[in-house]
């Protein structure tokens, strides 16, 4: 999904986060309870002291305690807090944002990152590390390119991009952002290898007679 609307003022950052989470819950088997537990887990991984200070339950620790009553009490209270954020009843606090994004899965995570990045003129490339799979990134790029070509062909059938295409443009922009992100990921990986190679001393073989 893309929450941007060129005819209206942009919605806030926390509204973007909530919209993508709500869309994921509606369209997948990932329930609100699943999302709440994933959010709790990510908060304790990313900002453990803050999470503890804000009374975010650590379900892994609670499960080890074998106290069913306490587990259910903490689970119910946390689910109510998350429900208020999802419904917009309570604004999403900034300290939760990173863990919130990490709790989104698959395309919902990617689309959310891309939309947030695009608001600042950036590309939502994933962090490149030594454990990443370039084949997987390339496969995603090919897949995203195919979807861009398909939708782009429909939009450009009359040779123009204009108001007649308004219904398709948000999705088209979203797909283009995804292609940019995957391209950037592969480019960064290739540049990292080139930089590493240029920094290494070149050994020349000495010919012997």
mmCIF file with all atom_site columns, C-alpha atoms in Angstrom, residues 36-168:
data_model
loop_
_atom_site.group_PDB
_atom_site.id
_atom_site.type_symbol
_atom_site.label_atom_id
_atom_site.label_alt_id
_atom_site.label_comp_id
_atom_site.label_asym_id
_atom_site.label_entity_id
_atom_site.label_seq_id
_atom_site.pdbx_PDB_ins_code
_atom_site.Cartn_x
_atom_site.Cartn_y
_atom_site.Cartn_z
_atom_site.occupancy
_atom_site.B_iso_or_equiv
_atom_site.pdbx_formal_charge
_atom_site.auth_seq_id
_atom_site.auth_comp_id
_atom_site.auth_asym_id
_atom_site.auth_atom_id
_atom_site.pdbx_PDB_model_num
ATOM 1   C CA . UNK A 1 36  ? 1.905  -7.220  19.598  1.00 0.00 ? 36  UNK A CA 1
ATOM 2   C CA . UNK A 1 37  ? 4.213  -10.059 20.656  1.00 0.00 ? 37  UNK A CA 1
ATOM 3   C CA . UNK A 1 38  ? 6.620  -9.377  17.769  1.00 0.00 ? 38  UNK A CA 1
ATOM 4   C CA . UNK A 1 39  ? 6.705  -5.698  18.747  1.00 0.00 ? 39  UNK A CA 1
ATOM 5   C CA . UNK A 1 40  ? 7.448  -6.576  22.370  1.00 0.00 ? 40  UNK A CA 1
ATOM 6   C CA . UNK A 1 41  ? 10.261 -8.909  21.320  1.00 0.00 ? 41  UNK A CA 1
ATOM 7   C CA . UNK A 1 42  ? 11.840 -6.322  19.004  1.00 0.00 ? 42  UNK A CA 1
ATOM 8   C CA . UNK A 1 43  ? 11.646 -3.616  21.654  1.00 0.00 ? 43  UNK A CA 1
ATOM 9   C CA . UNK A 1 44  ? 13.515 -5.796  24.142  1.00 0.00 ? 44  UNK A CA 1
ATOM 10  C CA . UNK A 1 45  ? 16.122 -6.595  21.470  1.00 0.00 ? 45  UNK A CA 1
ATOM 11  C CA . UNK A 1 46  ? 16.632 -3.016  20.253  1.00 0.00 ? 46  UNK A CA 1
ATOM 12  C CA . UNK A 1 47  ? 16.101 -0.941  23.415  1.00 0.00 ? 47  UNK A CA 1
ATOM 13  C CA . UNK A 1 48  ? 15.910 -3.325  26.392  1.00 0.00 ? 48  UNK A CA 1
ATOM 14  C CA . UNK A 1 49  ? 16.317 -0.715  29.136  1.00 0.00 ? 49  UNK A CA 1
ATOM 15  C CA . UNK A 1 50  ? 13.735 1.603   27.590  1.00 0.00 ? 50  UNK A CA 1
ATOM 16  C CA . UNK A 1 51  ? 11.338 -1.292  27.059  1.00 0.00 ? 51  UNK A CA 1
ATOM 17  C CA . UNK A 1 52  ? 11.623 -2.359  30.686  1.00 0.00 ? 52  UNK A CA 1
ATOM 18  C CA . UNK A 1 53  ? 11.209 1.223   31.870  1.00 0.00 ? 53  UNK A CA 1
ATOM 19  C CA . UNK A 1 54  ? 8.051  1.592   29.775  1.00 0.00 ? 54  UNK A CA 1
ATOM 20  C CA . UNK A 1 55  ? 6.527  -1.634  31.152  1.00 0.00 ? 55  UNK A CA 1
ATOM 21  C CA . UNK A 1 56  ? 6.784  -3.552  27.887  1.00 0.00 ? 56  UNK A CA 1
ATOM 22  C CA . UNK A 1 57  ? 6.379  -7.235  28.824  1.00 0.00 ? 57  UNK A CA 1
ATOM 23  C CA . UNK A 1 58  ? 9.196  -9.616  27.960  1.00 0.00 ? 58  UNK A CA 1
ATOM 24  C CA . UNK A 1 59  ? 7.221  -12.687 26.934  1.00 0.00 ? 59  UNK A CA 1
ATOM 25  C CA . UNK A 1 60  ? 10.311 -14.885 26.654  1.00 0.00 ? 60  UNK A CA 1
ATOM 26  C CA . UNK A 1 61  ? 11.082 -14.320 30.338  1.00 0.00 ? 61  UNK A CA 1
ATOM 27  C CA . UNK A 1 62  ? 7.435  -14.663 31.336  1.00 0.00 ? 62  UNK A CA 1
ATOM 28  C CA . UNK A 1 63  ? 7.224  -18.007 29.537  1.00 0.00 ? 63  UNK A CA 1
ATOM 29  C CA . UNK A 1 64  ? 10.197 -19.296 31.531  1.00 0.00 ? 64  UNK A CA 1
ATOM 30  C CA . UNK A 1 65  ? 8.440  -18.410 34.776  1.00 0.00 ? 65  UNK A CA 1
ATOM 31  C CA . UNK A 1 66  ? 5.574  -20.850 34.134  1.00 0.00 ? 66  UNK A CA 1
ATOM 32  C CA . UNK A 1 67  ? 3.133  -18.360 35.692  1.00 0.00 ? 67  UNK A CA 1
ATOM 33  C CA . UNK A 1 68  ? 0.133  -18.612 33.376  1.00 0.00 ? 68  UNK A CA 1
ATOM 34  C CA . UNK A 1 69  ? -1.881 -15.987 35.237  1.00 0.00 ? 69  UNK A CA 1
ATOM 35  C CA . UNK A 1 70  ? 0.899  -13.391 35.026  1.00 0.00 ? 70  UNK A CA 1
ATOM 36  C CA . UNK A 1 71  ? 1.555  -14.227 31.368  1.00 0.00 ? 71  UNK A CA 1
ATOM 37  C CA . UNK A 1 72  ? -2.111 -13.732 30.440  1.00 0.00 ? 72  UNK A CA 1
ATOM 38  C CA . UNK A 1 73  ? -2.372 -10.536 32.478  1.00 0.00 ? 73  UNK A CA 1
ATOM 39  C CA . UNK A 1 74  ? 0.715  -9.015  30.843  1.00 0.00 ? 74  UNK A CA 1
ATOM 40  C CA . UNK A 1 75  ? -0.375 -10.210 27.401  1.00 0.00 ? 75  UNK A CA 1
ATOM 41  C CA . UNK A 1 76  ? -3.836 -8.684  27.757  1.00 0.00 ? 76  UNK A CA 1
ATOM 42  C CA . UNK A 1 77  ? -2.527 -5.345  29.019  1.00 0.00 ? 77  UNK A CA 1
ATOM 43  C CA . UNK A 1 78  ? 0.072  -5.121  26.230  1.00 0.00 ? 78  UNK A CA 1
ATOM 44  C CA . UNK A 1 79  ? -2.446 -6.071  23.548  1.00 0.00 ? 79  UNK A CA 1
ATOM 45  C CA . UNK A 1 80  ? -4.736 -3.260  24.731  1.00 0.00 ? 80  UNK A CA 1
ATOM 46  C CA . UNK A 1 81  ? -1.860 -0.760  24.442  1.00 0.00 ? 81  UNK A CA 1
ATOM 47  C CA . UNK A 1 82  ? -1.009 -1.927  20.932  1.00 0.00 ? 82  UNK A CA 1
ATOM 48  C CA . UNK A 1 83  ? -4.707 -1.853  19.957  1.00 0.00 ? 83  UNK A CA 1
ATOM 49  C CA . UNK A 1 84  ? -4.932 1.802   20.982  1.00 0.00 ? 84  UNK A CA 1
ATOM 50  C CA . UNK A 1 85  ? -1.942 2.630   18.774  1.00 0.00 ? 85  UNK A CA 1
ATOM 51  C CA . UNK A 1 86  ? -3.382 0.688   15.846  1.00 0.00 ? 86  UNK A CA 1
ATOM 52  C CA . UNK A 1 87  ? -6.785 2.359   16.177  1.00 0.00 ? 87  UNK A CA 1
ATOM 53  C CA . UNK A 1 88  ? -5.270 5.834   16.409  1.00 0.00 ? 88  UNK A CA 1
ATOM 54  C CA . UNK A 1 89  ? -6.797 6.359   19.830  1.00 0.00 ? 89  UNK A CA 1
ATOM 55  C CA . UNK A 1 90  ? -3.298 7.027   21.184  1.00 0.00 ? 90  UNK A CA 1
ATOM 56  C CA . UNK A 1 91  ? -0.421 8.494   19.151  1.00 0.00 ? 91  UNK A CA 1
ATOM 57  C CA . UNK A 1 92  ? 2.474  6.149   18.469  1.00 0.00 ? 92  UNK A CA 1
ATOM 58  C CA . UNK A 1 93  ? 5.479  7.220   20.607  1.00 0.00 ? 93  UNK A CA 1
ATOM 59  C CA . UNK A 1 94  ? 8.731  7.852   18.760  1.00 0.00 ? 94  UNK A CA 1
ATOM 60  C CA . UNK A 1 95  ? 10.744 5.357   20.841  1.00 0.00 ? 95  UNK A CA 1
ATOM 61  C CA . UNK A 1 96  ? 8.644  2.521   19.416  1.00 0.00 ? 96  UNK A CA 1
ATOM 62  C CA . UNK A 1 97  ? 9.035  3.394   15.716  1.00 0.00 ? 97  UNK A CA 1
ATOM 63  C CA . UNK A 1 98  ? 12.117 1.322   14.833  1.00 0.00 ? 98  UNK A CA 1
ATOM 64  C CA . UNK A 1 99  ? 10.822 -1.809  16.558  1.00 0.00 ? 99  UNK A CA 1
ATOM 65  C CA . UNK A 1 100 ? 7.418  -1.229  14.941  1.00 0.00 ? 100 UNK A CA 1
ATOM 66  C CA . UNK A 1 101 ? 8.939  -1.256  11.460  1.00 0.00 ? 101 UNK A CA 1
ATOM 67  C CA . UNK A 1 102 ? 10.991 -4.359  12.308  1.00 0.00 ? 102 UNK A CA 1
ATOM 68  C CA . UNK A 1 103 ? 7.790  -6.110  13.388  1.00 0.00 ? 103 UNK A CA 1
ATOM 69  C CA . UNK A 1 104 ? 6.300  -5.762  9.914   1.00 0.00 ? 104 UNK A CA 1
ATOM 70  C CA . UNK A 1 105 ? 6.850  -8.760  7.658   1.00 0.00 ? 105 UNK A CA 1
ATOM 71  C CA . UNK A 1 106 ? 7.808  -9.245  4.018   1.00 0.00 ? 106 UNK A CA 1
ATOM 72  C CA . UNK A 1 107 ? 6.394  -6.771  1.543   1.00 0.00 ? 107 UNK A CA 1
ATOM 73  C CA . UNK A 1 108 ? 4.724  -4.740  4.301   1.00 0.00 ? 108 UNK A CA 1
ATOM 74  C CA . UNK A 1 109 ? 8.098  -4.045  5.924   1.00 0.00 ? 109 UNK A CA 1
ATOM 75  C CA . UNK A 1 110 ? 9.658  -3.192  2.584   1.00 0.00 ? 110 UNK A CA 1
ATOM 76  C CA . UNK A 1 111 ? 6.813  -0.903  1.496   1.00 0.00 ? 111 UNK A CA 1
ATOM 77  C CA . UNK A 1 112 ? 6.814  0.919   4.822   1.00 0.00 ? 112 UNK A CA 1
ATOM 78  C CA . UNK A 1 113 ? 10.583 1.488   4.720   1.00 0.00 ? 113 UNK A CA 1
ATOM 79  C CA . UNK A 1 114 ? 10.378 2.691   1.110   1.00 0.00 ? 114 UNK A CA 1
ATOM 80  C CA . UNK A 1 115 ? 7.559  5.121   1.837   1.00 0.00 ? 115 UNK A CA 1
ATOM 81  C CA . UNK A 1 116 ? 9.252  6.572   4.905   1.00 0.00 ? 116 UNK A CA 1
ATOM 82  C CA . UNK A 1 117 ? 12.501 6.955   2.949   1.00 0.00 ? 117 UNK A CA 1
ATOM 83  C CA . UNK A 1 118 ? 10.787 8.551   -0.060  1.00 0.00 ? 118 UNK A CA 1
ATOM 84  C CA . UNK A 1 119 ? 9.401  11.309  2.171   1.00 0.00 ? 119 UNK A CA 1
ATOM 85  C CA . UNK A 1 120 ? 12.993 12.459  2.667   1.00 0.00 ? 120 UNK A CA 1
ATOM 86  C CA . UNK A 1 121 ? 14.126 11.905  -0.913  1.00 0.00 ? 121 UNK A CA 1
ATOM 87  C CA . UNK A 1 122 ? 15.945 8.701   0.029   1.00 0.00 ? 122 UNK A CA 1
ATOM 88  C CA . UNK A 1 123 ? 15.849 5.108   -1.127  1.00 0.00 ? 123 UNK A CA 1
ATOM 89  C CA . UNK A 1 124 ? 14.899 2.421   1.358   1.00 0.00 ? 124 UNK A CA 1
ATOM 90  C CA . UNK A 1 125 ? 17.848 0.148   0.706   1.00 0.00 ? 125 UNK A CA 1
ATOM 91  C CA . UNK A 1 126 ? 18.353 -2.603  3.221   1.00 0.00 ? 126 UNK A CA 1
ATOM 92  C CA . UNK A 1 127 ? 21.532 -2.648  5.254   1.00 0.00 ? 127 UNK A CA 1
ATOM 93  C CA . UNK A 1 128 ? 24.282 -4.513  3.449   1.00 0.00 ? 128 UNK A CA 1
ATOM 94  C CA . UNK A 1 129 ? 26.314 -6.903  5.568   1.00 0.00 ? 129 UNK A CA 1
ATOM 95  C CA . UNK A 1 130 ? 28.544 -9.872  5.011   1.00 0.00 ? 130 UNK A CA 1
ATOM 96  C CA . UNK A 1 131 ? 25.767 -12.351 5.709   1.00 0.00 ? 131 UNK A CA 1
ATOM 97  C CA . UNK A 1 132 ? 23.391 -10.975 3.074   1.00 0.00 ? 132 UNK A CA 1
ATOM 98  C CA . UNK A 1 133 ? 22.485 -13.041 0.056   1.00 0.00 ? 133 UNK A CA 1
ATOM 99  C CA . UNK A 1 134 ? 23.200 -11.194 -3.213  1.00 0.00 ? 134 UNK A CA 1
ATOM 100 C CA . UNK A 1 135 ? 21.419 -13.910 -5.200  1.00 0.00 ? 135 UNK A CA 1
ATOM 101 C CA . UNK A 1 136 ? 18.288 -13.309 -3.155  1.00 0.00 ? 136 UNK A CA 1
ATOM 102 C CA . UNK A 1 137 ? 18.584 -9.549  -3.641  1.00 0.00 ? 137 UNK A CA 1
ATOM 103 C CA . UNK A 1 138 ? 19.012 -10.036 -7.383  1.00 0.00 ? 138 UNK A CA 1
ATOM 104 C CA . UNK A 1 139 ? 16.017 -12.360 -7.483  1.00 0.00 ? 139 UNK A CA 1
ATOM 105 C CA . UNK A 1 140 ? 13.913 -9.715  -5.731  1.00 0.00 ? 140 UNK A CA 1
ATOM 106 C CA . UNK A 1 141 ? 15.150 -7.102  -8.200  1.00 0.00 ? 141 UNK A CA 1
ATOM 107 C CA . UNK A 1 142 ? 14.131 -9.247  -11.178 1.00 0.00 ? 142 UNK A CA 1
ATOM 108 C CA . UNK A 1 143 ? 10.735 -9.917  -9.607  1.00 0.00 ? 143 UNK A CA 1
ATOM 109 C CA . UNK A 1 144 ? 10.146 -6.223  -8.869  1.00 0.00 ? 144 UNK A CA 1
ATOM 110 C CA . UNK A 1 145 ? 11.283 -5.255  -12.370 1.00 0.00 ? 145 UNK A CA 1
ATOM 111 C CA . UNK A 1 146 ? 8.706  -7.618  -13.816 1.00 0.00 ? 146 UNK A CA 1
ATOM 112 C CA . UNK A 1 147 ? 5.916  -6.018  -11.809 1.00 0.00 ? 147 UNK A CA 1
ATOM 113 C CA . UNK A 1 148 ? 7.090  -2.522  -12.824 1.00 0.00 ? 148 UNK A CA 1
ATOM 114 C CA . UNK A 1 149 ? 7.139  -3.495  -16.497 1.00 0.00 ? 149 UNK A CA 1
ATOM 115 C CA . UNK A 1 150 ? 3.659  -4.990  -16.244 1.00 0.00 ? 150 UNK A CA 1
ATOM 116 C CA . UNK A 1 151 ? 2.043  -1.990  -14.571 1.00 0.00 ? 151 UNK A CA 1
ATOM 117 C CA . UNK A 1 152 ? 4.143  0.527   -16.492 1.00 0.00 ? 152 UNK A CA 1
ATOM 118 C CA . UNK A 1 153 ? 2.993  -0.994  -19.788 1.00 0.00 ? 153 UNK A CA 1
ATOM 119 C CA . UNK A 1 154 ? -0.624 -0.483  -18.761 1.00 0.00 ? 154 UNK A CA 1
ATOM 120 C CA . UNK A 1 155 ? -0.023 3.113   -17.689 1.00 0.00 ? 155 UNK A CA 1
ATOM 121 C CA . UNK A 1 156 ? 2.002  4.007   -20.792 1.00 0.00 ? 156 UNK A CA 1
ATOM 122 C CA . UNK A 1 157 ? -0.323 2.301   -23.241 1.00 0.00 ? 157 UNK A CA 1
ATOM 123 C CA . UNK A 1 158 ? -1.408 5.745   -24.483 1.00 0.00 ? 158 UNK A CA 1
ATOM 124 C CA . UNK A 1 159 ? 2.161  7.063   -24.381 1.00 0.00 ? 159 UNK A CA 1
ATOM 125 C CA . UNK A 1 160 ? 1.547  9.408   -21.456 1.00 0.00 ? 160 UNK A CA 1
ATOM 126 C CA . UNK A 1 161 ? 1.518  9.596   -17.673 1.00 0.00 ? 161 UNK A CA 1
ATOM 127 C CA . UNK A 1 162 ? -1.300 11.965  -16.755 1.00 0.00 ? 162 UNK A CA 1
ATOM 128 C CA . UNK A 1 163 ? -4.425 12.396  -14.627 1.00 0.00 ? 163 UNK A CA 1
ATOM 129 C CA . UNK A 1 164 ? -6.042 9.449   -16.360 1.00 0.00 ? 164 UNK A CA 1
ATOM 130 C CA . UNK A 1 165 ? -3.532 7.235   -14.559 1.00 0.00 ? 165 UNK A CA 1
ATOM 131 C CA . UNK A 1 166 ? -4.152 8.585   -11.041 1.00 0.00 ? 166 UNK A CA 1
ATOM 132 C CA . UNK A 1 167 ? -5.620 5.335   -9.736  1.00 0.00 ? 167 UNK A CA 1
ATOM 133 C CA . UNK A 1 168 ? -2.530 3.355   -10.786 1.00 0.00 ? 168 UNK A CA 1
#
